[in-house]
Amino acid sequence: MSSDIEALLQEHRKFEPPEAFRAAAQPNDPGIYERAAADPEAYWAEQAAKLEWMTPYERVLDWKPPHAQWFVGGKLNVSVNCLDRHIRTARRNKAALVFEGEPGDKRTLTYWDLYVAVNQFGNVLRSLGVKKGDRVAIYLPMIPEAVIAMLGCARIGAIHSVVFGGFSPESLRDRINDSQCKVLITSDGGYRRGQVVPLKRNADKALEETPSIEHVVVVQRRPGITSGEAFDEIKEGRDHWWHRLMRHAPIWCEPETMDAEDILFVLYTSGTTGKPKGIVHTTAGYLVGAETSSRIVFDLKEDDVFWCTADVGWVTGHTYLAYGPLANGATCVMYEGAPDWPEKDRFWEICEKYGVTILYTAPTAIRAFMKWGAHWPAKHDLSRLRLLGSVGEPINPEAWMWYREHIGHNRCPIVDTWWQTETGSIVISPLPGITATTPGSATTPLPGYSASLLHADGTEIGVGGGLLALTRPWPSMLRTIWGDDERYVQTYFAKWKDRPDLYFPGDGAKRDEDGYFWILGRVDDVLNVAGHRIGTMEVESALVEHPAVAEAAVVGKAHDLKGQAIAAFVTLREGFKYDISLRDELRQFVGDKIGAIARPDDILFSADLPKTRSGKIMRRLLRDIAEGRALGDTTTLADPNVVNSLKEMYESQES
Ligand code: WT7
């Protein structure tokens, strides 16, 4: 079967960087791409020079496909790079973290405050017997202690494994056991939509079957409020209150000297099937990727207020809430709760209140904002915003334009950033002072990276659709999968038989005449209609362009003649109602927009779509529904009820 993917969507709007933005941007010289391509190792050496090293490295890269070592022989400490070097300067009293809890509580930590807390926590970990190379699980809400705990681990060379606070006790247990964590850091609760998420209680359940855990450190989320619903007990000997341990901890903690290739963290990612993969990231390469991309993609300047809305439980929170901006000495906003609590303008209230200048969020959030209506952001002064970012999924052109108009007021460039847990930092993205952007395209690989579009046989596609490949190693690439190097090789470097140097991210993409990449979604999700391979993104984008549609997910469903027929699951914007004529209108609309081949056979209207807790639509479950199968694993869903009610609706609408 051909691996080519049809390119159906036509999108020609282009937006040059506004002149004032371009003039001040770093970098703003397009020559950076050529220079980096001419000598990628020299380019990365230049970036690595921005860090503080304890011992210089001897060689930039040692590449024995599919294993890479970067900055070989170099020694450094990540927490020193994120903190110590700033507190020696005027940044000492600059805000590092500006935190707002969902109930409205606020805390600002200066670089000095964060430095002190991280040193103390490093000492706490050492006092609990944690040594370099030991694993520490972090299961916390979005509170400053999450960042303090991560950096505290980095200070003493412990490997952190952050588990998203929305995950179940079983998910936490499996992740702890896979990497044999010695200490767990959690809290008596976190706030989400006005409710207390009982993290400690979940943790206690997980702890029944995690023999490797010796100590549990519990953060008191809201001192003074000892609500019985938040936690059950503090187990003598095993459990310790964070604030009690910190009270006596000395404020100087000698940073561990880390080898460039020592592991900084493990982060589990579910993948489409099978057990979660512990993605392994190392010290120097990861930090170079995080520092460089934060600086050049977000054009970070001294007085910026950067808000990455992702949870620290995802890689986006690791790289762009913690390590990247902190390595740059930036001010970061951190918000604990939901975007619609207490009202649907919470994000815009936060942007206004703290003078956010750079906002980095996800298409799923943007589509929710669209659905709620533009009057919510219109209530707030967003004039400090100067740059917008998007990450996590393909952003359909309609959402991109809405973001540009209603949040960026047609003034802010948008960077659509493609990357993965595995890549560690952004790979394909505009540089906002250089690249002309176009709605729906992540544009081109950043300097120092190289991507290709390939057929299944490894031959190259110039213009058209195919499999995305990264053709050169990069500093922040994953090094392996925890405990399963063979799975690393098979998953990422075995797609093209005689090319063990090509990285396969699992995404389909197309490339247009300008050389811009358009990510079309996971290849496992690609539709095959009468021999035409069609990316889910293009049909979804066409649907969302219709004024009635807020969000759409399409899947292939077995069909006798065509191989697959297209089933679309659609949610409507506020004020629109489903009826049979709207269904026919939408089918026609997609046909007119991108061609009859892509016209959905079935359309199901629903209030919600099944999403993972990170906001990705689970098409695998939608396929189960469309093909009338029993539902597969639903444990990673944010709200498992959505999929059951969808299944019932689908079955009744069909008959
Ligand atoms: C997958 C990686 C990147 C950090 C958060 C998600 C999809 C991500 C984009 C984008 C189109 C995107 C890809 C990728 N994806 N960003 N800008 N445009 N698709 O990390 O959970 O590891 O997911 O998310 O399919 O492979 P992740």
PDB file of C-alpha atoms in Angstrom, residues 388-542:
ATOM      1  CA  LEU A 388       1.020  33.635  20.558  1.00  0.00           C
ATOM      2  CA  GLY A 389       1.939  29.972  20.399  1.00  0.00           C
ATOM      3  CA  SER A 390       0.117  26.726  19.701  1.00  0.00           C
ATOM      4  CA  VAL A 391       1.124  23.142  20.448  1.00  0.00           C
ATOM      5  CA  GLY A 392      -0.173  19.611  20.817  1.00  0.00           C
ATOM      6  CA  GLU A 393      -2.200  18.972  17.693  1.00  0.00           C
ATOM      7  CA  PRO A 394      -2.597  20.344  14.225  1.00  0.00           C
ATOM      8  CA  ILE A 395      -4.329  23.704  14.541  1.00  0.00           C
ATOM      9  CA  ASN A 396      -7.033  24.049  11.923  1.00  0.00           C
ATOM     10  CA  PRO A 397      -6.894  27.315   9.949  1.00  0.00           C
ATOM     11  CA  GLU A 398     -10.229  28.469  11.351  1.00  0.00           C
ATOM     12  CA  ALA A 399      -8.968  28.249  14.948  1.00  0.00           C
ATOM     13  CA  TRP A 400      -5.667  29.839  13.940  1.00  0.00           C
ATOM     14  CA  MET A 401      -7.512  32.850  12.444  1.00  0.00           C
ATOM     15  CA  TRP A 402      -9.741  33.153  15.487  1.00  0.00           C
ATOM     16  CA  TYR A 403      -6.695  33.102  17.777  1.00  0.00           C
ATOM     17  CA  ARG A 404      -5.041  35.740  15.657  1.00  0.00           C
ATOM     18  CA  GLU A 405      -8.073  38.007  15.573  1.00  0.00           C
ATOM     19  CA  HIS A 406      -9.677  37.688  18.994  1.00  0.00           C
ATOM     20  CA  ILE A 407      -6.626  37.098  21.178  1.00  0.00           C
ATOM     21  CA  GLY A 408      -3.800  38.617  19.166  1.00  0.00           C
ATOM     22  CA  HIS A 409      -5.920  41.455  17.708  1.00  0.00           C
ATOM     23  CA  ASN A 410      -4.249  40.892  14.346  1.00  0.00           C
ATOM     24  CA  ARG A 411      -1.058  42.233  15.863  1.00  0.00           C
ATOM     25  CA  CYS A 412       0.717  39.203  17.332  1.00  0.00           C
ATOM     26  CA  PRO A 413       2.566  36.618  15.253  1.00  0.00           C
ATOM     27  CA  ILE A 414       1.499  33.022  15.898  1.00  0.00           C
ATOM     28  CA  VAL A 415       4.021  30.222  16.245  1.00  0.00           C
ATOM     29  CA  ASP A 416       2.506  26.796  15.565  1.00  0.00           C
ATOM     30  CA  THR A 417       5.106  24.523  17.133  1.00  0.00           C
ATOM     31  CA  TRP A 418       5.385  20.865  16.204  1.00  0.00           C
ATOM     32  CA  TRP A 419       7.287  18.547  18.526  1.00  0.00           C
ATOM     33  CA  GLN A 420       6.790  15.544  20.802  1.00  0.00           C
ATOM     34  CA  THR A 421       7.629  14.203  24.242  1.00  0.00           C
ATOM     35  CA  GLU A 422      10.362  12.317  22.402  1.00  0.00           C
ATOM     36  CA  THR A 423      11.910  15.357  20.714  1.00  0.00           C
ATOM     37  CA  GLY A 424      12.197  17.188  24.058  1.00  0.00           C
ATOM     38  CA  SER A 425      11.802  20.604  22.485  1.00  0.00           C
ATOM     39  CA  ILE A 426      10.288  22.324  19.456  1.00  0.00           C
ATOM     40  CA  VAL A 427      11.416  21.005  16.065  1.00  0.00           C
ATOM     41  CA  ILE A 428       9.183  22.513  13.367  1.00  0.00           C
ATOM     42  CA  SER A 429       7.998  26.058  13.947  1.00  0.00           C
ATOM     43  CA  PRO A 430       8.172  29.559  12.564  1.00  0.00           C
ATOM     44  CA  LEU A 431      10.745  31.965  13.956  1.00  0.00           C
ATOM     45  CA  PRO A 432       8.424  34.878  14.679  1.00  0.00           C
ATOM     46  CA  GLY A 433      10.793  37.591  13.457  1.00  0.00           C
ATOM     47  CA  ILE A 434      11.688  35.788  10.237  1.00  0.00           C
ATOM     48  CA  THR A 435       9.030  33.378   9.018  1.00  0.00           C
ATOM     49  CA  ALA A 436       5.908  34.346   7.099  1.00  0.00           C
ATOM     50  CA  THR A 437       3.236  32.232   8.756  1.00  0.00           C
ATOM     51  CA  THR A 438       0.244  30.565   7.176  1.00  0.00           C
ATOM     52  CA  PRO A 439      -2.767  29.257   9.117  1.00  0.00           C
ATOM     53  CA  GLY A 440      -2.484  25.527   9.779  1.00  0.00           C
ATOM     54  CA  SER A 441       1.184  25.064   8.919  1.00  0.00           C
ATOM     55  CA  ALA A 442       3.999  24.670  11.437  1.00  0.00           C
ATOM     56  CA  THR A 443       6.169  25.950   8.534  1.00  0.00           C
ATOM     57  CA  THR A 444       9.772  24.688   8.550  1.00  0.00           C
ATOM     58  CA  PRO A 445      12.287  22.934  10.813  1.00  0.00           C
ATOM     59  CA  LEU A 446      14.175  25.253  13.158  1.00  0.00           C
ATOM     60  CA  PRO A 447      17.842  25.951  12.467  1.00  0.00           C
ATOM     61  CA  GLY A 448      19.937  22.898  13.295  1.00  0.00           C
ATOM     62  CA  TYR A 449      17.136  20.457  12.426  1.00  0.00           C
ATOM     63  CA  SER A 450      16.351  18.663   9.254  1.00  0.00           C
ATOM     64  CA  ALA A 451      13.071  17.018   8.264  1.00  0.00           C
ATOM     65  CA  SER A 452      11.967  15.129   5.188  1.00  0.00           C
ATOM     66  CA  LEU A 453       8.822  13.716   3.667  1.00  0.00           C
ATOM     67  CA  LEU A 454       9.242  10.137   2.600  1.00  0.00           C
ATOM     68  CA  HIS A 455       7.425   7.312   0.885  1.00  0.00           C
ATOM     69  CA  ALA A 456       7.315   3.990   2.714  1.00  0.00           C
ATOM     70  CA  ASP A 457      10.286   2.869   0.584  1.00  0.00           C
ATOM     71  CA  GLY A 458      12.371   5.781   1.827  1.00  0.00           C
ATOM     72  CA  THR A 459      12.354   7.838  -1.353  1.00  0.00           C
ATOM     73  CA  GLU A 460      11.786  11.526  -0.939  1.00  0.00           C
ATOM     74  CA  ILE A 461       8.619  13.485  -1.699  1.00  0.00           C
ATOM     75  CA  GLY A 462       9.076  17.091  -2.747  1.00  0.00           C
ATOM     76  CA  VAL A 463       5.576  18.505  -2.770  1.00  0.00           C
ATOM     77  CA  GLY A 464       2.721  16.346  -1.500  1.00  0.00           C
ATOM     78  CA  GLY A 465       1.857  14.139   1.428  1.00  0.00           C
ATOM     79  CA  GLY A 466       3.800  11.316   3.087  1.00  0.00           C
ATOM     80  CA  LEU A 467       5.604  10.215   6.216  1.00  0.00           C
ATOM     81  CA  LEU A 468       7.473  12.748   8.287  1.00  0.00           C
ATOM     82  CA  ALA A 469      11.086  11.886   9.113  1.00  0.00           C
ATOM     83  CA  LEU A 470      13.800  13.709  11.031  1.00  0.00           C
ATOM     84  CA  THR A 471      17.018  13.127   9.192  1.00  0.00           C
ATOM     85  CA  ARG A 472      19.618  14.394  11.645  1.00  0.00           C
ATOM     86  CA  PRO A 473      20.031  13.815  15.370  1.00  0.00           C
ATOM     87  CA  TRP A 474      19.360  16.817  17.620  1.00  0.00           C
ATOM     88  CA  PRO A 475      20.517  17.600  21.157  1.00  0.00           C
ATOM     89  CA  SER A 476      17.212  17.179  23.030  1.00  0.00           C
ATOM     90  CA  MET A 477      16.208  13.927  21.355  1.00  0.00           C
ATOM     91  CA  LEU A 478      15.165  11.057  23.609  1.00  0.00           C
ATOM     92  CA  ARG A 479      18.045   8.694  24.299  1.00  0.00           C
ATOM     93  CA  THR A 480      16.035   5.547  24.869  1.00  0.00           C
ATOM     94  CA  ILE A 481      12.887   4.141  26.463  1.00  0.00           C
ATOM     95  CA  TRP A 482      13.397   3.385  30.140  1.00  0.00           C
ATOM     96  CA  GLY A 483      14.302  -0.284  30.479  1.00  0.00           C
ATOM     97  CA  ASP A 484      13.489  -1.127  26.866  1.00  0.00           C
ATOM     98  CA  ASP A 485      16.076  -0.014  24.347  1.00  0.00           C
ATOM     99  CA  GLU A 486      14.801  -2.491  21.779  1.00  0.00           C
ATOM    100  CA  ARG A 487      11.404  -0.792  21.825  1.00  0.00           C
ATOM    101  CA  TYR A 488      13.229   2.516  21.281  1.00  0.00           C
ATOM    102  CA  VAL A 489      14.933   1.167  18.180  1.00  0.00           C
ATOM    103  CA  GLN A 490      11.780  -0.480  16.807  1.00  0.00           C
ATOM    104  CA  THR A 491       9.429   2.424  17.459  1.00  0.00           C
ATOM    105  CA  TYR A 492      11.537   5.295  16.194  1.00  0.00           C
ATOM    106  CA  PHE A 493      14.334   4.032  13.968  1.00  0.00           C
ATOM    107  CA  ALA A 494      13.019   0.989  12.103  1.00  0.00           C
ATOM    108  CA  LYS A 495      10.579   2.515   9.633  1.00  0.00           C
ATOM    109  CA  TRP A 496      13.024   2.591   6.710  1.00  0.00           C
ATOM    110  CA  LYS A 497      14.928  -0.634   6.556  1.00  0.00           C
ATOM    111  CA  ASP A 498      18.387   0.458   5.394  1.00  0.00           C
ATOM    112  CA  ARG A 499      18.274   3.825   7.101  1.00  0.00           C
ATOM    113  CA  PRO A 500      18.696   3.289  10.845  1.00  0.00           C
ATOM    114  CA  ASP A 501      19.607   6.974  11.105  1.00  0.00           C
ATOM    115  CA  LEU A 502      16.128   8.253  10.203  1.00  0.00           C
ATOM    116  CA  TYR A 503      13.808   9.107  13.063  1.00  0.00           C
ATOM    117  CA  PHE A 504      10.128   8.322  12.479  1.00  0.00           C
ATOM    118  CA  PRO A 505       7.848  10.422  14.696  1.00  0.00           C
ATOM    119  CA  GLY A 506       4.687   8.546  13.657  1.00  0.00           C
ATOM    120  CA  ASP A 507       3.095  11.576  11.992  1.00  0.00           C
ATOM    121  CA  GLY A 508       1.962  12.089   8.435  1.00  0.00           C
ATOM    122  CA  ALA A 509       2.608  15.445   6.823  1.00  0.00           C
ATOM    123  CA  LYS A 510       2.442  17.293   3.567  1.00  0.00           C
ATOM    124  CA  ARG A 511       4.790  19.839   2.091  1.00  0.00           C
ATOM    125  CA  ASP A 512       3.637  22.727  -0.091  1.00  0.00           C
ATOM    126  CA  GLU A 513       5.370  24.666  -2.868  1.00  0.00           C
ATOM    127  CA  ASP A 514       7.042  26.969  -0.353  1.00  0.00           C
ATOM    128  CA  GLY A 515       8.560  23.997   1.432  1.00  0.00           C
ATOM    129  CA  TYR A 516       6.235  24.441   4.416  1.00  0.00           C
ATOM    130  CA  PHE A 517       5.239  21.380   6.411  1.00  0.00           C
ATOM    131  CA  TRP A 518       1.624  20.675   7.380  1.00  0.00           C
ATOM    132  CA  ILE A 519       1.248  17.988  10.007  1.00  0.00           C
ATOM    133  CA  LEU A 520      -1.682  15.774   9.053  1.00  0.00           C
ATOM    134  CA  GLY A 521      -1.942  13.733  12.252  1.00  0.00           C
ATOM    135  CA  ARG A 522      -0.778  10.310  13.401  1.00  0.00           C
ATOM    136  CA  VAL A 523      -0.293   7.857  10.543  1.00  0.00           C
ATOM    137  CA  ASP A 524      -2.282   5.310  12.554  1.00  0.00           C
ATOM    138  CA  ASP A 525      -5.249   7.643  12.114  1.00  0.00           C
ATOM    139  CA  VAL A 526      -4.920   8.255   8.357  1.00  0.00           C
ATOM    140  CA  LEU A 527      -8.062   7.330   6.389  1.00  0.00           C
ATOM    141  CA  ASN A 528      -8.004   5.197   3.286  1.00  0.00           C
ATOM    142  CA  VAL A 529     -11.003   5.923   1.097  1.00  0.00           C
ATOM    143  CA  ALA A 530     -11.051   4.033  -2.189  1.00  0.00           C
ATOM    144  CA  GLY A 531      -7.278   3.956  -2.198  1.00  0.00           C
ATOM    145  CA  HIS A 532      -6.865   7.607  -1.289  1.00  0.00           C
ATOM    146  CA  ARG A 533      -5.005   8.193   1.936  1.00  0.00           C
ATOM    147  CA  ILE A 534      -6.477  11.234   3.604  1.00  0.00           C
ATOM    148  CA  GLY A 535      -5.199  12.877   6.765  1.00  0.00           C
ATOM    149  CA  THR A 536      -7.794  13.383   9.485  1.00  0.00           C
ATOM    150  CA  MET A 537      -6.685  16.975   9.919  1.00  0.00           C
ATOM    151  CA  GLU A 538      -7.832  18.126   6.506  1.00  0.00           C
ATOM    152  CA  VAL A 539     -11.392  16.843   6.775  1.00  0.00           C
ATOM    153  CA  GLU A 540     -11.639  18.153  10.322  1.00  0.00           C
ATOM    154  CA  SER A 541     -10.353  21.559   9.265  1.00  0.00           C
ATOM    155  CA  ALA A 542     -12.939  21.742   6.500  1.00  0.00           C
TER     156      ALA A 542
END
